[in-house]
XYZ file of C-alpha atoms in Angstrom:
703
model
C -26.978 107.479 90.336
C -23.991 106.114 92.347
C -23.562 102.928 94.241
C -23.017 103.785 97.890
C -20.669 101.732 99.904
C -21.665 101.417 103.559
C -18.271 101.667 105.227
C -19.664 103.511 108.362
C -21.588 101.974 111.219
C -23.412 104.030 113.925
C -22.782 103.411 117.557
C -25.495 104.633 120.057
C -24.714 105.794 123.457
C -27.210 106.841 126.056
C -26.240 110.258 127.721
C -27.173 110.281 131.307
C -25.626 113.700 131.940
C -27.795 116.585 130.585
C -24.936 119.175 130.216
C -22.788 116.619 128.143
C -25.810 115.896 126.005
C -26.387 119.639 125.588
C -22.614 120.084 124.469
C -22.944 117.409 121.772
C -26.277 118.806 120.412
C -24.991 122.409 120.164
C -21.853 121.154 118.455
C -23.976 119.226 115.927
C -25.974 122.188 114.882
C -22.863 124.526 114.538
C -23.407 126.481 117.758
C -19.837 125.709 119.097
C -19.603 129.042 121.006
C -22.656 128.136 123.004
C -21.426 124.568 123.547
C -18.081 126.038 124.797
C -20.043 128.298 127.267
C -21.972 125.269 128.664
C -18.612 123.343 129.052
C -16.893 126.239 130.745
C -19.737 126.629 133.334
C -19.521 122.940 134.361
C -18.311 122.832 138.027
C -16.955 119.239 137.448
C -15.703 118.432 134.021
C -15.771 114.646 133.447
C -13.623 112.885 130.757
C -16.878 112.504 128.677
C -17.661 116.233 128.762
C -14.108 116.814 127.526
C -14.478 114.405 124.851
C -17.836 115.992 123.752
C -16.494 119.525 123.495
C -13.447 118.380 121.494
C -15.639 116.408 119.123
C -17.710 119.588 118.726
C -14.726 121.593 117.612
C -13.774 118.934 115.044
C -17.348 118.938 113.744
C -17.157 122.661 113.204
C -13.860 122.469 111.464
C -11.798 123.897 114.088
C -9.028 121.155 114.694
C -6.437 123.496 116.246
C -8.911 124.453 119.064
C -9.798 120.750 119.581
C -6.152 119.825 119.920
C -5.469 122.683 122.528
C -8.366 121.332 124.621
C -7.133 117.736 124.150
C -3.699 118.826 125.678
C -5.393 120.567 128.660
C -7.261 117.380 129.536
C -6.423 116.346 133.145
C -6.913 112.667 132.293
C -7.639 110.930 129.078
C -9.208 107.564 128.133
C -9.068 105.559 124.948
C -12.230 107.169 123.768
C -10.463 110.522 123.987
C -7.547 109.259 121.860
C -9.874 107.585 119.338
C -11.835 110.934 119.165
C -8.694 112.730 118.263
C -7.971 110.380 115.459
C -11.614 110.576 114.153
C -11.732 114.273 114.522
C -8.528 114.649 112.348
C -9.920 112.158 109.729
C -13.210 114.040 109.353
C -11.057 117.171 108.609
C -9.028 115.384 106.057
C -5.864 115.459 108.228
C -4.809 111.862 107.852
C -1.117 112.524 108.656
C -1.966 114.139 112.017
C -4.300 111.275 112.660
C -1.472 108.743 112.106
C 0.837 110.617 114.460
C -1.737 110.374 117.153
C -2.314 106.645 116.310
C 1.345 105.931 116.570
C 1.953 107.532 119.993
C -1.288 106.607 121.802
C -0.703 104.458 124.953
C -3.158 101.704 123.853
C -5.325 100.839 120.895
C -8.391 98.896 120.454
C -10.231 97.711 117.378
C -11.951 101.067 117.103
C -8.575 102.897 116.899
C -7.334 100.728 114.194
C -10.549 100.765 112.151
C -10.703 104.609 112.427
C -7.210 104.915 110.990
C -7.956 102.394 108.196
C -11.095 104.335 107.264
C -9.118 107.579 107.134
C -6.704 106.025 104.606
C -9.517 104.689 102.549
C -11.442 108.139 102.468
C -8.209 109.816 101.161
C -7.771 107.176 98.616
C -4.616 105.796 100.264
C -5.664 102.242 99.806
C -2.151 100.793 99.951
C -1.619 102.263 103.479
C -4.992 101.019 104.511
C -4.172 97.440 103.459
C -0.770 97.468 105.159
C -2.292 98.663 108.427
C -5.313 96.156 108.090
C -3.009 93.218 108.038
C -1.155 94.451 111.077
C -4.383 94.605 113.212
C -4.061 92.281 116.135
C -7.797 91.595 115.990
C -10.484 92.486 113.522
C -14.309 92.667 113.706
C -16.877 92.705 111.106
C -16.612 96.584 110.817
C -12.862 96.423 110.111
C -13.383 93.840 107.418
C -16.208 95.853 105.827
C -14.308 99.082 105.752
C -11.216 97.459 104.108
C -13.485 95.700 101.653
C -15.116 99.067 100.761
C -11.726 100.680 100.152
C -10.646 98.006 97.653
C -14.027 98.290 95.899
C -13.775 102.071 95.829
C -10.348 101.831 93.983
C -11.695 99.396 91.427
C -9.640 96.409 92.866
C -12.553 94.191 92.563
C -10.814 90.906 92.423
C -8.772 91.722 95.573
C -12.047 92.741 97.156
C -13.539 89.343 96.371
C -10.523 87.439 97.966
C -10.952 89.542 101.094
C -14.681 88.940 101.031
C -14.037 85.250 100.934
C -11.711 85.437 103.790
C -14.115 87.214 106.136
C -14.986 85.035 109.124
C -18.375 86.797 109.271
C -20.320 88.396 106.474
C -23.320 90.617 107.433
C -25.762 92.325 105.134
C -23.592 95.492 104.745
C -20.638 93.379 103.635
C -22.577 91.382 101.186
C -24.255 94.529 99.732
C -20.882 96.298 99.327
C -19.427 93.401 97.378
C -22.650 93.266 95.326
C -22.383 96.991 94.554
C -18.733 96.578 93.525
C -19.644 93.940 91.040
C -22.541 96.062 89.649
C -20.238 99.017 89.274
C -17.795 96.900 87.163
C -20.679 95.496 84.967
C -20.279 91.876 86.399
C -24.072 91.404 87.062
C -23.877 87.551 87.152
C -21.378 87.767 90.016
C -23.482 90.387 91.916
C -26.651 88.251 91.388
C -24.835 85.162 92.846
C -24.073 87.087 96.072
C -27.712 88.525 96.116
C -29.167 85.057 95.635
C -26.899 83.544 98.342
C -27.799 86.232 100.945
C -29.566 84.597 104.060
C -31.456 87.769 104.652
C -31.857 90.824 102.424
C -32.917 94.383 103.492
C -34.299 96.987 101.355
C -30.840 98.380 100.676
C -29.630 94.983 99.226
C -32.759 94.779 96.936
C -32.361 98.379 95.702
C -28.669 97.861 95.110
C -29.289 94.963 92.790
C -32.114 96.839 90.925
C -29.797 99.800 90.455
C -27.135 97.523 89.091
C -29.438 96.261 86.441
C -30.661 99.744 85.673
C -27.083 101.169 85.264
C -26.093 98.307 82.966
C -29.200 98.864 80.641
C -31.089 95.809 81.952
C -34.287 97.728 82.863
C -36.735 95.030 82.312
C -34.744 92.493 84.559
C -34.626 95.410 87.134
C -38.479 95.785 86.875
C -38.989 91.876 87.407
C -36.829 92.011 90.586
C -38.600 95.327 91.601
C -42.012 93.675 91.348
C -41.140 90.891 93.808
C -39.504 93.099 96.446
C -41.176 92.454 99.712
C -40.735 96.133 100.962
C -40.018 99.180 98.786
C -38.949 102.499 100.011
C -38.524 105.938 98.387
C -35.056 105.069 97.061
C -36.310 101.821 95.472
C -38.992 103.535 93.573
C -36.643 106.321 92.576
C -34.061 103.853 91.231
C -36.548 102.081 89.081
C -38.173 105.199 87.759
C -34.719 106.909 86.791
C -33.967 103.495 85.009
C -36.840 104.162 82.737
C -35.933 107.931 82.281
C -32.288 107.155 81.414
C -33.220 104.747 78.618
C -35.943 106.981 77.139
C -38.979 104.910 78.234
C -40.685 108.010 79.663
C -44.311 106.538 79.513
C -43.184 103.686 81.552
C -41.614 106.197 83.911
C -44.832 108.226 84.084
C -46.919 104.973 84.846
C -44.573 103.979 87.709
C -44.590 107.633 89.058
C -48.434 107.552 89.218
C -48.400 104.318 91.007
C -45.847 105.604 93.650
C -47.188 105.676 97.170
C -44.850 108.452 98.036
C -43.894 110.860 95.167
C -40.408 112.237 96.006
C -39.037 115.419 94.793
C -36.143 113.461 93.187
C -38.420 111.272 91.098
C -40.437 114.208 90.010
C -37.283 116.079 88.888
C -36.051 112.961 87.051
C -39.423 112.598 85.187
C -39.262 116.354 84.209
C -35.914 116.017 82.817
C -36.931 112.759 81.057
C -39.798 114.296 79.291
C -37.684 117.300 78.470
C -34.974 115.160 76.773
C -37.691 113.458 74.737
C -39.005 116.910 73.540
C -42.341 116.483 75.528
C -42.209 119.918 77.004
C -45.928 120.124 77.999
C -45.846 116.833 79.859
C -42.760 118.009 81.763
C -44.633 121.098 82.759
C -47.642 119.058 83.815
C -45.543 117.005 86.194
C -43.992 120.197 87.535
C -47.516 121.666 88.196
C -48.729 118.464 89.960
C -45.816 118.346 92.334
C -46.818 119.500 95.790
C -43.321 119.940 97.022
C -40.634 121.557 94.787
C -36.965 122.324 95.397
C -34.488 124.462 93.595
C -33.641 121.382 91.393
C -37.240 121.150 90.296
C -37.446 124.752 89.091
C -34.080 124.476 87.464
C -35.121 121.175 85.669
C -38.150 122.887 84.047
C -36.200 126.046 83.235
C -33.533 123.887 81.594
C -36.194 121.960 79.578
C -37.697 125.304 78.306
C -34.189 126.528 77.400
C -32.906 123.535 75.550
C -36.206 123.158 73.494
C -36.293 126.931 72.458
C -39.008 128.194 74.880
C -36.809 130.937 76.282
C -39.742 133.296 77.110
C -41.405 130.525 79.240
C -38.096 129.837 80.856
C -37.786 133.406 81.878
C -41.396 133.739 83.058
C -40.792 130.689 85.211
C -37.518 132.171 86.625
C -39.564 135.276 87.536
C -42.298 133.172 89.212
C -39.521 131.259 91.010
C -38.325 134.325 92.576
C -41.888 135.542 93.486
C -42.414 132.222 95.273
C -39.411 132.986 97.420
C -37.124 130.099 95.937
C -33.617 131.411 95.896
C -32.048 130.192 92.679
C -28.790 128.162 92.960
C -25.932 127.927 90.558
C -27.474 125.570 87.890
C -30.560 127.786 87.664
C -28.575 130.975 87.362
C -26.248 129.524 84.599
C -29.382 128.284 82.728
C -31.115 131.565 82.957
C -28.004 133.434 81.839
C -28.033 131.449 78.551
C -31.756 132.362 78.201
C -31.078 136.082 78.820
C -28.311 135.759 76.124
C -30.823 134.220 73.600
C -33.589 136.817 74.363
C -31.114 139.700 74.779
C -32.825 140.228 78.164
C -30.214 142.742 79.591
C -32.030 143.704 82.743
C -32.482 140.073 83.895
C -29.011 139.266 82.802
C -27.647 142.203 84.963
C -29.846 140.890 87.916
C -28.506 137.291 87.431
C -24.791 138.693 87.338
C -25.424 140.439 90.711
C -26.567 137.181 92.280
C -23.507 135.361 90.976
C -21.319 138.171 92.394
C -23.017 137.938 95.789
C -22.435 134.125 95.850
C -18.900 134.600 94.522
C -19.630 132.345 91.568
C -18.318 134.995 89.177
C -14.813 134.074 89.963
C -14.778 130.852 88.025
C -13.610 130.965 84.331
C -16.748 129.109 83.090
C -19.000 131.547 84.765
C -17.056 134.528 83.366
C -17.502 133.024 79.822
C -21.153 132.657 80.164
C -21.501 136.184 81.375
C -19.267 137.564 78.512
C -21.467 135.747 76.020
C -24.581 137.114 77.647
C -23.388 140.700 77.630
C -22.237 140.363 73.991
C -25.532 138.998 72.818
C -27.476 141.679 74.596
C -25.456 144.161 72.747
C -23.674 145.684 75.821
C -20.114 145.372 74.556
C -18.613 147.807 77.140
C -19.834 145.574 79.953
C -18.592 142.497 78.144
C -15.085 143.986 77.810
C -15.220 144.783 81.676
C -15.949 141.115 82.348
C -13.130 140.153 79.926
C -10.592 142.513 81.363
C -11.317 141.670 84.931
C -10.562 138.050 84.562
C -6.855 137.429 84.565
C -6.474 133.829 83.598
C -8.677 133.795 80.503
C -9.184 130.407 78.614
C -9.545 130.170 74.783
C -13.321 130.305 75.041
C -13.177 133.855 76.538
C -10.724 135.045 73.880
C -12.903 133.667 71.160
C -16.128 135.099 72.588
C -14.548 138.622 72.712
C -13.360 138.329 69.169
C -16.567 137.022 67.807
C -18.457 139.709 69.842
C -16.531 142.568 68.209
C -16.968 140.932 64.809
C -20.678 140.595 65.186
C -20.856 144.274 66.264
C -18.951 145.378 63.227
C -15.888 146.413 65.147
C -13.212 144.659 63.064
C -10.307 146.761 64.261
C -11.040 145.870 67.903
C -11.467 142.205 67.023
C -7.982 142.100 65.252
C -6.462 143.906 68.322
C -7.818 141.238 70.675
C -6.410 138.599 68.214
C -3.034 140.163 68.432
C -3.293 140.432 72.279
C -3.831 136.595 72.506
C -0.185 135.955 71.409
C 1.284 138.158 74.306
C -0.331 135.926 76.874
C 0.903 132.721 75.053
C -2.635 131.778 74.189
C -2.749 129.539 71.012
C -5.592 130.314 68.704
C -7.836 127.404 67.527
C -10.225 126.899 64.617
C -12.987 128.912 66.402
C -10.566 131.826 66.734
C -10.171 132.146 63.177
C -13.858 131.945 62.328
C -14.283 135.002 64.613
C -11.294 136.850 63.048
C -12.317 136.102 59.390
C -15.898 137.128 60.243
C -14.477 140.431 61.658
C -12.673 141.133 58.432
C -15.715 140.076 56.480
C -18.257 142.316 58.203
C -15.940 145.398 58.021
C -14.669 144.958 54.459
C -11.058 144.111 55.372
C -10.384 142.115 52.345
C -6.557 142.080 52.350
C -6.282 141.379 56.177
C -8.730 138.501 55.882
C -6.963 136.970 52.926
C -3.651 137.161 54.692
C -4.991 135.534 57.918
C -6.687 132.772 56.012
C -3.479 132.014 54.065
C -1.434 131.949 57.304
C -3.796 129.567 59.203
C -2.004 126.336 58.281
C 1.535 127.705 57.566
C 1.925 129.840 60.688
C -0.696 128.745 63.281
C -0.928 124.999 62.372
C -4.859 125.177 62.135
C -6.295 123.296 59.167
C -9.042 125.366 57.570
C -12.591 123.878 57.886
C -15.724 124.520 55.754
C -16.736 127.531 57.978
C -13.440 129.220 57.264
C -14.015 128.621 53.512
C -17.513 129.986 53.803
C -15.942 133.215 55.410
C -13.529 133.638 52.509
C -16.277 133.031 49.875
C -18.329 135.763 51.546
C -15.284 138.074 51.858
C -14.396 137.627 48.182
C -18.026 137.968 47.217
C -18.380 141.287 49.078
C -15.312 142.538 47.278
C -16.959 141.605 43.881
C -14.349 138.932 43.253
C -16.881 136.287 42.349
C -14.630 134.214 40.098
C -12.018 133.971 42.986
C -14.758 132.908 45.216
C -15.819 130.017 42.818
C -12.129 128.979 42.607
C -11.903 128.630 46.341
C -14.937 126.450 46.359
C -13.502 124.288 43.557
C -10.221 123.883 45.349
C -11.798 122.958 48.790
C -10.416 119.580 50.262
C -13.949 118.831 51.440
C -17.499 118.940 50.152
C -18.860 122.549 50.214
C -21.806 122.890 52.647
C -24.777 125.146 52.841
C -22.871 127.960 54.488
C -20.432 128.026 51.702
C -22.993 127.966 48.771
C -25.122 130.381 50.757
C -22.180 133.012 50.883
C -21.789 132.517 47.066
C -25.520 132.969 46.483
C -25.595 136.200 48.466
C -22.578 137.660 46.624
C -24.079 136.618 43.209
C -27.304 138.190 43.974
C -25.589 141.362 45.286
C -23.450 141.696 42.051
C -26.192 140.563 39.677
C -24.385 137.283 38.614
C -27.854 135.601 38.119
C -26.652 132.530 36.243
C -24.078 131.637 38.916
C -26.589 132.553 41.620
C -28.926 129.933 40.132
C -26.333 127.291 40.322
C -25.653 128.121 44.025
C -29.495 128.168 44.841
C -29.977 124.703 43.237
C -26.957 123.290 45.307
C -28.690 124.694 48.438
C -31.998 123.059 47.522
C -30.192 119.569 47.455
C -28.272 120.210 50.728
C -31.350 121.748 52.640
C -34.516 120.806 50.858
C -36.665 121.983 53.853
C -35.165 125.399 54.024
C -37.482 127.990 52.436
C -34.622 130.588 51.926
C -33.092 129.228 48.753
C -36.534 128.595 47.200
C -37.475 132.275 47.687
C -34.161 133.644 46.386
C -34.300 131.398 43.335
C -38.000 132.410 42.803
C -36.905 135.994 42.887
C -34.026 135.274 40.474
C -36.358 133.568 37.903
C -38.959 136.323 38.302
C -36.363 139.013 37.636
C -35.619 137.164 34.379
C -39.231 136.750 33.404
C -39.130 133.007 33.825
C -42.586 132.648 35.156
C -43.002 128.934 34.458
C -39.883 128.131 36.494
C -41.424 130.329 39.336
C -44.641 128.238 39.180
C -42.655 124.982 39.200
C -40.613 126.112 42.213
C -43.573 127.034 44.178
C -45.261 123.817 43.275
C -42.341 121.971 44.790
C -42.584 124.034 47.817
C -46.067 123.109 48.434
C -45.270 119.387 47.734
C -42.541 119.435 50.352
C -44.656 121.481 52.817
C -41.714 124.195 52.863
C -42.898 127.452 54.405
C -41.105 130.563 55.123
C -40.382 131.169 58.795
C -42.507 134.132 60.115
C -40.395 137.138 61.080
C -40.545 137.994 64.723
C -38.799 140.621 66.728
C -38.796 141.327 70.598
C -37.753 143.997 72.862
C -37.364 144.094 76.716
C -39.203 146.917 78.516
C -39.033 147.050 82.292
C -37.898 143.353 82.675
C -40.835 142.214 80.428
C -40.113 140.759 76.943
C -42.592 141.991 74.237
C -42.804 139.839 71.009
C -44.005 141.127 67.687
C -44.789 139.197 64.531
C -44.766 140.680 60.982
C -48.204 141.921 60.120
C -49.813 140.990 63.463
C -49.769 144.335 65.276
C -53.234 143.756 66.913
C -51.847 140.806 68.967
C -50.188 143.371 71.252
C -52.448 144.941 73.994
C -51.033 148.526 73.290
C -51.464 148.178 69.514
C -53.388 151.425 69.114
C -50.408 153.435 70.604
C -47.986 151.558 68.324
C -50.162 152.420 65.351
C -49.960 156.039 66.149
C -46.306 155.942 66.559
C -46.014 154.238 63.125
C -48.188 156.765 61.587
C -46.070 159.477 63.121
C -42.820 157.836 61.908
C -44.277 157.494 58.306
C -44.659 161.302 58.233
C -41.182 161.908 59.577
C -39.464 159.522 57.234
C -41.336 160.723 54.088
C -40.272 164.209 55.014
C -36.707 162.927 55.330
C -37.077 161.508 51.682
C -37.629 157.837 52.564
C -39.813 155.769 50.194
C -39.804 151.890 50.569
C -38.178 150.656 47.333
C -38.871 146.907 48.017
C -35.270 145.426 48.018
C -36.882 141.872 47.640
C -39.442 140.788 45.116
C -42.835 139.636 46.139
C -44.699 138.947 42.987
C -47.495 137.204 44.581
C -48.945 140.231 46.274
C -50.000 143.503 44.948
C -48.106 146.893 45.564
C -50.576 148.002 48.295
C -50.150 144.707 50.323
C -46.401 144.923 49.891
C -46.209 148.341 51.316
C -48.482 147.248 54.218
C -46.158 144.180 54.845
C -43.100 146.544 54.870
C -44.785 148.856 57.204
C -45.637 146.203 59.641
C -42.383 144.299 59.653
C -41.729 142.899 63.113
C -38.612 145.031 63.655
C -40.327 148.218 62.933
C -43.127 147.348 65.334
C -40.554 146.592 68.118
C -38.705 149.851 67.280
C -41.893 151.836 67.465
C -42.759 150.222 70.781
C -39.321 151.104 72.019
C -39.753 154.708 71.062
C -42.819 154.754 73.175
C -41.500 153.074 76.322
C -37.657 153.262 76.494
C -36.257 156.394 78.110
C -34.443 158.758 75.656
C -31.014 158.350 77.324
C -31.150 154.499 77.030
C -30.530 152.717 73.632
C -33.411 150.845 72.199
C -32.339 147.210 71.824
C -34.391 144.889 69.376
C -33.802 141.373 68.484
C -35.025 139.584 65.285
C -35.069 135.923 64.386
C -34.231 136.557 60.712
C -31.998 138.786 58.827
C -33.248 142.377 58.713
C -34.512 143.352 55.267
C -33.108 146.107 53.114
C -36.095 148.435 53.524
C -36.182 148.105 57.268
C -32.470 148.720 57.580
C -32.818 151.925 55.569
C -35.906 152.871 57.646
C -34.281 152.308 60.967
C -31.168 154.288 59.975
C -33.516 157.344 59.194
C -35.615 156.595 62.334
C -32.415 156.864 64.516
C -31.508 160.213 62.888
C -35.026 161.957 62.938
C -35.772 160.764 66.543
C -32.112 161.265 67.673
C -32.072 157.902 69.306
C -29.598 155.063 69.408
C -31.158 151.747 68.236
C -29.262 148.469 68.466
C -30.773 145.577 66.322
C -29.537 142.020 66.612
C -30.611 139.989 63.677
C -29.895 136.296 62.674
C -26.402 137.258 61.463
C -25.075 140.292 63.407
C -25.580 143.356 65.314
C -26.564 146.806 63.767
C -25.829 149.948 65.810
C -27.926 152.786 64.288
C -27.130 156.396 65.201
C -27.399 159.662 63.466
C -28.589 157.935 60.299
C -25.559 155.513 60.114
C -25.344 151.803 60.850
C -22.262 150.146 62.341
C -22.342 147.566 59.560
C -21.679 150.281 56.903
C -24.343 148.554 54.935
C -22.282 145.314 54.896
C -24.740 142.626 56.138
């Protein structure tokens, strides 16, 4: 919320001539051609009619046409000259306005004030001050305009000296001075002016309340609010937003319910306030109760859903918004692009992209970065590369996104090529760049290249390695079977190793059967992330593989005591612009579960004919073999793939997303499914992308 300085005053004139009034009205609503037609058809054109049509051209941003007409005027009065100055100022042409001011035959107080206002609006306060002191006579408007200019520039003490010199102080001048003090945090000075005001209007009261709110004095603001003689929509909004900004949402809701007129602005503020406090259901309730909604209302709820992890609800609301005929504006489109990226909703992402192109928003570097991220996360790398190549003035975010995108898709060579291309443009890599490059080397088994790049970070590129870079190196060394070297790197780290570093070592030790060291890494993880179920499960499997059943029991006891639970696996797929979510073992939750079951049975036959037999890459010692096989069969990614085979046309890749890392059995199964069904399947798990085709995965079984 900003403090508004009232530097303009309205002058009312009664039009007695209907054509002249018609010219003015048409000009104000943008119909300048029709206004010109009315003007041209006038048999006798008065000075006032000339002034009206010239003002109309200025209002419609056609100053050249206005000047041509001004030069054609058979006679001009001081209103004509003042209109020319004001017109130029409205179009930001202060130099042209000054030229007219200097050569006009006579000036009145309106001429001087208009010119000073022009300087103030353009931030040329020094010129405004100089001209102000040259004025032969000043009225209360002149003083107020100059006062507003000084306050606007933060010259509050000069403004106060000018304020004290004013021969007449009306409510506008006093309110402006008060607003200036509030903006600077000088509430006692502001309150002194407020208390001395002989008469206060609703703007003065609201300004003082807003001052308290903006300076975190909400309780004082509320006391003043309670004794206001008359409150308007702005007053209620200022007070309510004070509560939302300081997190007192229940007080805001109480005030909202007491409001005699519930404005859209206050409803929007309350929605965002509830969202920031994590009370998503209450935010939606306010939205549903609002009789009038604007684009900002819809955008606010969509933003709340997106920030709090309710992407599906955000997408559903976006679809409803369009059905209701509300045309989404820029904030809504950007938010929903992030949602599309999270859900990998490619169809909706393409739709939003088209809307951004139509509105010419896609030409901004920030928008291009968001689009690039969306296409990468949706698994459409060719389209992401088109967006990347189309934008000439790329920033570091775009370069990093493209490098990371190729890395996540297992295309290490392409990632390294983009990395090398950065230097030809003069772009300097940052720490995020190297995370992407090292990840690319890691995911594609480029051990030597990764080691060389890591060692050159500080010496060649002047980038200090961080924990995430060390985690990449531990993972890279671990994948290459160089466990001792990975341990040496951890020991030599200049900072404390975090969960990512120990997690990388744990994965490597488990892969290469270094169980004693894996136990050390797992215990480190339990200390760093005691609420994360992953280390417990891995450590339990390690103990079980060594027959340490007492340790397994003790570990599970600790899990129960700390209420640690494994996150349920869920996967989703977009079909015909609708996202279908599947949870491991819960096939009957889907309305078309019988069709999916039949497809799974068909796949079982095809896979067994191809020699597939689930080997259980992870150990589940608390279930019997039959239950284990059932669990594997109904893993969420398999359910989503089966549904994709039923619904996605053969020529289109099946795109599936999973919230966790894909398990070994499902990875093997989906490779074979892609082969026996002759389909391309793209799976995005918690770590990376897997492109399955002809029985091969793009990760080359590195994941």
